[in-house]
Amino acid sequence: MSREERKLRKHIEAHARRELRKALSKARVKDSKPPRERVNINEEEVDNVPSPKRNRIATVRESVLSPGFVAETGPGFCDVLCGSERIRCRHSVDVAIGDQVLFSPTRRRIEQILPRRTALSRADPHNPHLERVIAANVDVVVNVVSLKTPPLRPGLIDRYLIAIGKSGAEPLICANKVDLLISPEELDPLRPYQDAGIPVILCSAATGAGLDSLSAALAGKLCVFAGHSGVGKSSLLNALDPRLDIATGTVSEGNEKGRHTTTSSALYRLPNGATVIDTPGIREFGLWDVAPADLRRYYQEFGACRCAFSDCTHTHEPECGVKEALERGVISKPRYESYLRIFNSEK
Ligand code: GDP
Ligand code: ZN
């Protein structure tokens, strides 16, 4: 190689390194320091490029992917955590909060979503043929409800429980605002869930009642708070860690429906090691990909009943163990009625 060629090669390599550094620093959050190892690896790869040709270097740049964790999704963007960095990437339709991904820090693009352990999904409210993954890889889905203001909606709880059953995560019902209750009978609508073996925690973000039990149930896990708007999801998070200072809404007196204070999902780390995804409040929950014939497996209390037909849908068949248990009062009437309603609506 002539002296001129060597000079040219050195010049091109130095230029490539400068470009790569520029692209990497753009991808970093302004005030956070780059993780040393990753930058070194990238630079080594460029140093080892055998040819000075720019297109070869470009290929190396593209191939450098980092593992990350999706901590927020919003209109047109998603934030990926990688070590101590938080990198804003272009939105990708399939990505959900909680996803483990491989992404390109230079192109700020998610290249691959790693297989999900669990996925809580619903049908898109505007297009029921589209799946919306509310959160991925969560251990526990906390369905936050209130018995009063806004009033309890057992049909919505049942839909959540079906979606949670399908997601592969553990269910937990957190009944907030117990400070508003006057008599213990007001807790009766929660009994069928307790009887079916679903954990129910009674608490109040306002008085602090039950927060120790809630904190213990979440400790060290990836959790999602989901439920009707106005039930106190954000208030509970603030009560578990006052430093979070999340904006909360009010429940308008006229229709007792919560305002949609939280508009996109966000992720919070609690002092007890829990990571909680707070989701926007919803009013309706469209089930995703649950065939009517599969519905029965998400009603845990039906499991112990024996029917004459192994594929009994517990609707019209004779010698149905579920209907017999219903008559004996072993299965709750509101739960069975909600099963029928959902069965007929999903047909
Ligand atoms: P979100 O939409 O589920 O996040 O609900 P917010 O946390 O924004 O709370 C809605 C309203 O309920 C706010 O006015 C809160 O102050 C109120 N709230 C939340 N938790 C409690 C509680 O335990 N008791 C009472 N009385 N009010 C509460
Ligand atoms: Zn049956």
PDB file of N, CA and C in Angstrom, residues 223-281:
ATOM      1  N   CYS A 223     -45.549  -5.280  37.801  1.00  0.00           N
ATOM      2  CA  CYS A 223     -47.008  -5.267  37.978  1.00  0.00           C
ATOM      3  C   CYS A 223     -47.627  -4.218  37.071  1.00  0.00           C
ATOM      4  N   VAL A 224     -48.907  -4.389  36.813  1.00  0.00           N
ATOM      5  CA  VAL A 224     -49.621  -3.358  36.081  1.00  0.00           C
ATOM      6  C   VAL A 224     -50.872  -2.993  36.866  1.00  0.00           C
ATOM      7  N   PHE A 225     -51.151  -1.691  36.960  1.00  0.00           N
ATOM      8  CA  PHE A 225     -52.389  -1.216  37.576  1.00  0.00           C
ATOM      9  C   PHE A 225     -53.358  -0.922  36.446  1.00  0.00           C
ATOM     10  N   ALA A 226     -54.495  -1.605  36.457  1.00  0.00           N
ATOM     11  CA  ALA A 226     -55.462  -1.404  35.382  1.00  0.00           C
ATOM     12  C   ALA A 226     -56.848  -1.295  35.985  1.00  0.00           C
ATOM     13  N   GLY A 227     -57.698  -0.538  35.353  1.00  0.00           N
ATOM     14  CA  GLY A 227     -59.064  -0.426  35.849  1.00  0.00           C
ATOM     15  C   GLY A 227     -59.772   0.781  35.297  1.00  0.00           C
ATOM     16  N   HIS A 228     -60.991   0.962  35.753  1.00  0.00           N
ATOM     17  CA  HIS A 228     -61.829   2.083  35.350  1.00  0.00           C
ATOM     18  C   HIS A 228     -61.139   3.383  35.766  1.00  0.00           C
ATOM     19  N   SER A 229     -61.358   4.444  35.010  1.00  0.00           N
ATOM     20  CA  SER A 229     -60.743   5.705  35.411  1.00  0.00           C
ATOM     21  C   SER A 229     -61.421   6.237  36.675  1.00  0.00           C
ATOM     22  N   GLY A 230     -60.633   6.893  37.506  1.00  0.00           N
ATOM     23  CA  GLY A 230     -61.165   7.495  38.723  1.00  0.00           C
ATOM     24  C   GLY A 230     -61.189   6.592  39.937  1.00  0.00           C
ATOM     25  N   VAL A 231     -60.725   5.329  39.790  1.00  0.00           N
ATOM     26  CA  VAL A 231     -60.771   4.418  40.941  1.00  0.00           C
ATOM     27  C   VAL A 231     -59.610   4.664  41.914  1.00  0.00           C
ATOM     28  N   GLY A 232     -58.608   5.427  41.481  1.00  0.00           N
ATOM     29  CA  GLY A 232     -57.511   5.794  42.379  1.00  0.00           C
ATOM     30  C   GLY A 232     -56.206   5.085  42.098  1.00  0.00           C
ATOM     31  N   LYS A 233     -55.947   4.707  40.860  1.00  0.00           N
ATOM     32  CA  LYS A 233     -54.695   4.003  40.528  1.00  0.00           C
ATOM     33  C   LYS A 233     -53.492   4.912  40.818  1.00  0.00           C
ATOM     34  N   SER A 234     -53.558   6.139  40.321  1.00  0.00           N
ATOM     35  CA  SER A 234     -52.428   7.053  40.524  1.00  0.00           C
ATOM     36  C   SER A 234     -52.303   7.434  41.996  1.00  0.00           C
ATOM     37  N   SER A 235     -53.445   7.611  42.658  1.00  0.00           N
ATOM     38  CA  SER A 235     -53.399   7.967  44.091  1.00  0.00           C
ATOM     39  C   SER A 235     -52.750   6.852  44.903  1.00  0.00           C
ATOM     40  N   LEU A 236     -53.019   5.594  44.533  1.00  0.00           N
ATOM     41  CA  LEU A 236     -52.412   4.464  45.251  1.00  0.00           C
ATOM     42  C   LEU A 236     -50.899   4.473  45.065  1.00  0.00           C
ATOM     43  N   LEU A 237     -50.459   4.754  43.833  1.00  0.00           N
ATOM     44  CA  LEU A 237     -49.020   4.789  43.572  1.00  0.00           C
ATOM     45  C   LEU A 237     -48.367   5.902  44.388  1.00  0.00           C
ATOM     46  N   ASN A 238     -49.019   7.058  44.439  1.00  0.00           N
ATOM     47  CA  ASN A 238     -48.488   8.164  45.257  1.00  0.00           C
ATOM     48  C   ASN A 238     -48.436   7.777  46.733  1.00  0.00           C
ATOM     49  N   ALA A 239     -49.463   7.032  47.178  1.00  0.00           N
ATOM     50  CA  ALA A 239     -49.499   6.630  48.585  1.00  0.00           C
ATOM     51  C   ALA A 239     -48.390   5.616  48.883  1.00  0.00           C
ATOM     52  N   LEU A 240     -48.066   4.766  47.886  1.00  0.00           N
ATOM     53  CA  LEU A 240     -47.000   3.771  48.096  1.00  0.00           C
ATOM     54  C   LEU A 240     -45.625   4.441  48.054  1.00  0.00           C
ATOM     55  N   ASP A 241     -45.503   5.529  47.305  1.00  0.00           N
ATOM     56  CA  ASP A 241     -44.248   6.283  47.264  1.00  0.00           C
ATOM     57  C   ASP A 241     -44.558   7.761  46.991  1.00  0.00           C
ATOM     58  N   PRO A 242     -44.653   8.566  48.055  1.00  0.00           N
ATOM     59  CA  PRO A 242     -45.052   9.975  47.891  1.00  0.00           C
ATOM     60  C   PRO A 242     -44.114  10.763  46.978  1.00  0.00           C
ATOM     61  N   ARG A 243     -42.884  10.268  46.789  1.00  0.00           N
ATOM     62  CA  ARG A 243     -41.956  11.006  45.908  1.00  0.00           C
ATOM     63  C   ARG A 243     -42.420  10.986  44.452  1.00  0.00           C
ATOM     64  N   LEU A 244     -43.303  10.053  44.101  1.00  0.00           N
ATOM     65  CA  LEU A 244     -43.734   9.944  42.700  1.00  0.00           C
ATOM     66  C   LEU A 244     -44.528  11.168  42.253  1.00  0.00           C
ATOM     67  N   ASP A 245     -45.378  11.663  43.138  1.00  0.00           N
ATOM     68  CA  ASP A 245     -46.128  12.894  42.872  1.00  0.00           C
ATOM     69  C   ASP A 245     -46.815  12.865  41.496  1.00  0.00           C
ATOM     70  N   ILE A 246     -47.561  11.812  41.231  1.00  0.00           N
ATOM     71  CA  ILE A 246     -48.262  11.678  39.942  1.00  0.00           C
ATOM     72  C   ILE A 246     -49.541  12.514  40.011  1.00  0.00           C
ATOM     73  N   ALA A 247     -49.860  13.181  38.906  1.00  0.00           N
ATOM     74  CA  ALA A 247     -51.090  13.984  38.875  1.00  0.00           C
ATOM     75  C   ALA A 247     -52.296  13.065  39.017  1.00  0.00           C
ATOM     76  N   THR A 248     -53.248  13.455  39.828  1.00  0.00           N
ATOM     77  CA  THR A 248     -54.463  12.649  39.973  1.00  0.00           C
ATOM     78  C   THR A 248     -55.655  13.485  39.521  1.00  0.00           C
ATOM     79  N   GLY A 249     -56.747  12.826  39.191  1.00  0.00           N
ATOM     80  CA  GLY A 249     -57.922  13.548  38.707  1.00  0.00           C
ATOM     81  C   GLY A 249     -59.006  13.567  39.744  1.00  0.00           C
ATOM     82  N   THR A 250     -60.091  14.165  39.401  1.00  0.00           N
ATOM     83  CA  THR A 250     -61.232  14.165  40.302  1.00  0.00           C
ATOM     84  C   THR A 250     -62.348  13.367  39.640  1.00  0.00           C
ATOM     85  N   VAL A 251     -63.263  12.909  40.447  1.00  0.00           N
ATOM     86  CA  VAL A 251     -64.418  12.200  39.900  1.00  0.00           C
ATOM     87  C   VAL A 251     -65.555  13.209  39.855  1.00  0.00           C
ATOM     88  N   SER A 252     -66.034  13.486  38.643  1.00  0.00           N
ATOM     89  CA  SER A 252     -67.061  14.529  38.544  1.00  0.00           C
ATOM     90  C   SER A 252     -68.350  14.028  39.184  1.00  0.00           C
ATOM     91  N   GLU A 253     -69.016  14.929  39.897  1.00  0.00           N
ATOM     92  CA  GLU A 253     -70.178  14.502  40.693  1.00  0.00           C
ATOM     93  C   GLU A 253     -71.370  14.128  39.828  1.00  0.00           C
ATOM     94  N   GLY A 254     -71.495  14.798  38.675  1.00  0.00           N
ATOM     95  CA  GLY A 254     -72.667  14.596  37.822  1.00  0.00           C
ATOM     96  C   GLY A 254     -72.835  13.148  37.399  1.00  0.00           C
ATOM     97  N   ASN A 255     -71.808  12.569  36.782  1.00  0.00           N
ATOM     98  CA  ASN A 255     -71.990  11.205  36.265  1.00  0.00           C
ATOM     99  C   ASN A 255     -71.105  10.184  36.987  1.00  0.00           C
ATOM    100  N   GLU A 256     -70.384  10.651  37.989  1.00  0.00           N
ATOM    101  CA  GLU A 256     -69.522   9.772  38.795  1.00  0.00           C
ATOM    102  C   GLU A 256     -68.552   8.968  37.951  1.00  0.00           C
ATOM    103  N   LYS A 257     -68.193   9.507  36.804  1.00  0.00           N
ATOM    104  CA  LYS A 257     -67.197   8.819  35.977  1.00  0.00           C
ATOM    105  C   LYS A 257     -65.875   9.567  36.116  1.00  0.00           C
ATOM    106  N   GLY A 258     -64.812   8.811  36.284  1.00  0.00           N
ATOM    107  CA  GLY A 258     -63.524   9.464  36.465  1.00  0.00           C
ATOM    108  C   GLY A 258     -63.081  10.133  35.176  1.00  0.00           C
ATOM    109  N   ARG A 259     -62.360  11.226  35.318  1.00  0.00           N
ATOM    110  CA  ARG A 259     -61.789  11.851  34.124  1.00  0.00           C
ATOM    111  C   ARG A 259     -60.548  11.077  33.737  1.00  0.00           C
ATOM    112  N   HIS A 260     -60.207  11.135  32.475  1.00  0.00           N
ATOM    113  CA  HIS A 260     -59.028  10.397  32.025  1.00  0.00           C
ATOM    114  C   HIS A 260     -57.778  11.230  32.301  1.00  0.00           C
ATOM    115  N   THR A 261     -57.259  11.101  33.538  1.00  0.00           N
ATOM    116  CA  THR A 261     -56.097  11.909  33.912  1.00  0.00           C
ATOM    117  C   THR A 261     -54.832  11.344  33.274  1.00  0.00           C
ATOM    118  N   THR A 262     -54.670  10.023  33.354  1.00  0.00           N
ATOM    119  CA  THR A 262     -53.492   9.386  32.782  1.00  0.00           C
ATOM    120  C   THR A 262     -53.814   9.061  31.324  1.00  0.00           C
ATOM    121  N   THR A 263     -53.015   9.610  30.393  1.00  0.00           N
ATOM    122  CA  THR A 263     -53.367   9.393  28.983  1.00  0.00           C
ATOM    123  C   THR A 263     -52.471   8.362  28.308  1.00  0.00           C
ATOM    124  N   SER A 264     -51.279   8.105  28.873  1.00  0.00           N
ATOM    125  CA  SER A 264     -50.482   7.018  28.320  1.00  0.00           C
ATOM    126  C   SER A 264     -49.881   6.227  29.479  1.00  0.00           C
ATOM    127  N   SER A 265     -49.462   4.986  29.194  1.00  0.00           N
ATOM    128  CA  SER A 265     -48.933   4.152  30.274  1.00  0.00           C
ATOM    129  C   SER A 265     -47.553   4.649  30.698  1.00  0.00           C
ATOM    130  N   ALA A 266     -47.285   4.566  31.984  1.00  0.00           N
ATOM    131  CA  ALA A 266     -45.968   4.969  32.481  1.00  0.00           C
ATOM    132  C   ALA A 266     -45.516   3.968  33.529  1.00  0.00           C
ATOM    133  N   LEU A 267     -44.205   3.913  33.715  1.00  0.00           N
ATOM    134  CA  LEU A 267     -43.633   2.887  34.581  1.00  0.00           C
ATOM    135  C   LEU A 267     -42.963   3.527  35.795  1.00  0.00           C
ATOM    136  N   TYR A 268     -43.194   2.964  36.969  1.00  0.00           N
ATOM    137  CA  TYR A 268     -42.631   3.514  38.199  1.00  0.00           C
ATOM    138  C   TYR A 268     -41.943   2.410  38.991  1.00  0.00           C
ATOM    139  N   ARG A 269     -40.818   2.776  39.600  1.00  0.00           N
ATOM    140  CA  ARG A 269     -40.130   1.824  40.480  1.00  0.00           C
ATOM    141  C   ARG A 269     -40.441   2.222  41.922  1.00  0.00           C
ATOM    142  N   LEU A 270     -40.897   1.255  42.706  1.00  0.00           N
ATOM    143  CA  LEU A 270     -41.253   1.533  44.092  1.00  0.00           C
ATOM    144  C   LEU A 270     -40.116   1.123  45.023  1.00  0.00           C
ATOM    145  N   PRO A 271     -40.070   1.714  46.236  1.00  0.00           N
ATOM    146  CA  PRO A 271     -38.977   1.390  47.161  1.00  0.00           C
ATOM    147  C   PRO A 271     -38.932  -0.098  47.526  1.00  0.00           C
ATOM    148  N   ASN A 272     -40.048  -0.832  47.431  1.00  0.00           N
ATOM    149  CA  ASN A 272     -40.060  -2.254  47.799  1.00  0.00           C
ATOM    150  C   ASN A 272     -39.570  -3.162  46.668  1.00  0.00           C
ATOM    151  N   GLY A 273     -39.027  -2.548  45.602  1.00  0.00           N
ATOM    152  CA  GLY A 273     -38.488  -3.356  44.500  1.00  0.00           C
ATOM    153  C   GLY A 273     -39.522  -3.687  43.446  1.00  0.00           C
ATOM    154  N   ALA A 274     -40.756  -3.218  43.634  1.00  0.00           N
ATOM    155  CA  ALA A 274     -41.794  -3.473  42.611  1.00  0.00           C
ATOM    156  C   ALA A 274     -41.630  -2.464  41.483  1.00  0.00           C
ATOM    157  N   THR A 275     -41.942  -2.905  40.288  1.00  0.00           N
ATOM    158  CA  THR A 275     -42.030  -1.992  39.155  1.00  0.00           C
ATOM    159  C   THR A 275     -43.486  -1.996  38.738  1.00  0.00           C
ATOM    160  N   VAL A 276     -44.096  -0.811  38.708  1.00  0.00           N
ATOM    161  CA  VAL A 276     -45.535  -0.750  38.427  1.00  0.00           C
ATOM    162  C   VAL A 276     -45.799   0.062  37.164  1.00  0.00           C
ATOM    163  N   ILE A 277     -46.589  -0.530  36.291  1.00  0.00           N
ATOM    164  CA  ILE A 277     -47.020   0.174  35.081  1.00  0.00           C
ATOM    165  C   ILE A 277     -48.414   0.723  35.364  1.00  0.00           C
ATOM    166  N   ASP A 278     -48.543   2.039  35.300  1.00  0.00           N
ATOM    167  CA  ASP A 278     -49.846   2.673  35.500  1.00  0.00           C
ATOM    168  C   ASP A 278     -50.462   2.878  34.120  1.00  0.00           C
ATOM    169  N   THR A 279     -51.677   2.382  33.935  1.00  0.00           N
ATOM    170  CA  THR A 279     -52.291   2.467  32.605  1.00  0.00           C
ATOM    171  C   THR A 279     -53.436   3.481  32.619  1.00  0.00           C
ATOM    172  N   PRO A 280     -53.763   4.034  31.462  1.00  0.00           N
ATOM    173  CA  PRO A 280     -54.873   4.989  31.419  1.00  0.00           C
ATOM    174  C   PRO A 280     -56.172   4.301  31.830  1.00  0.00           C
ATOM    175  N   GLY A 281     -57.037   5.016  32.528  1.00  0.00           N
ATOM    176  CA  GLY A 281     -58.316   4.449  32.935  1.00  0.00           C
ATOM    177  C   GLY A 281     -59.162   4.139  31.711  1.00  0.00           C
TER     178      GLY A 281
END
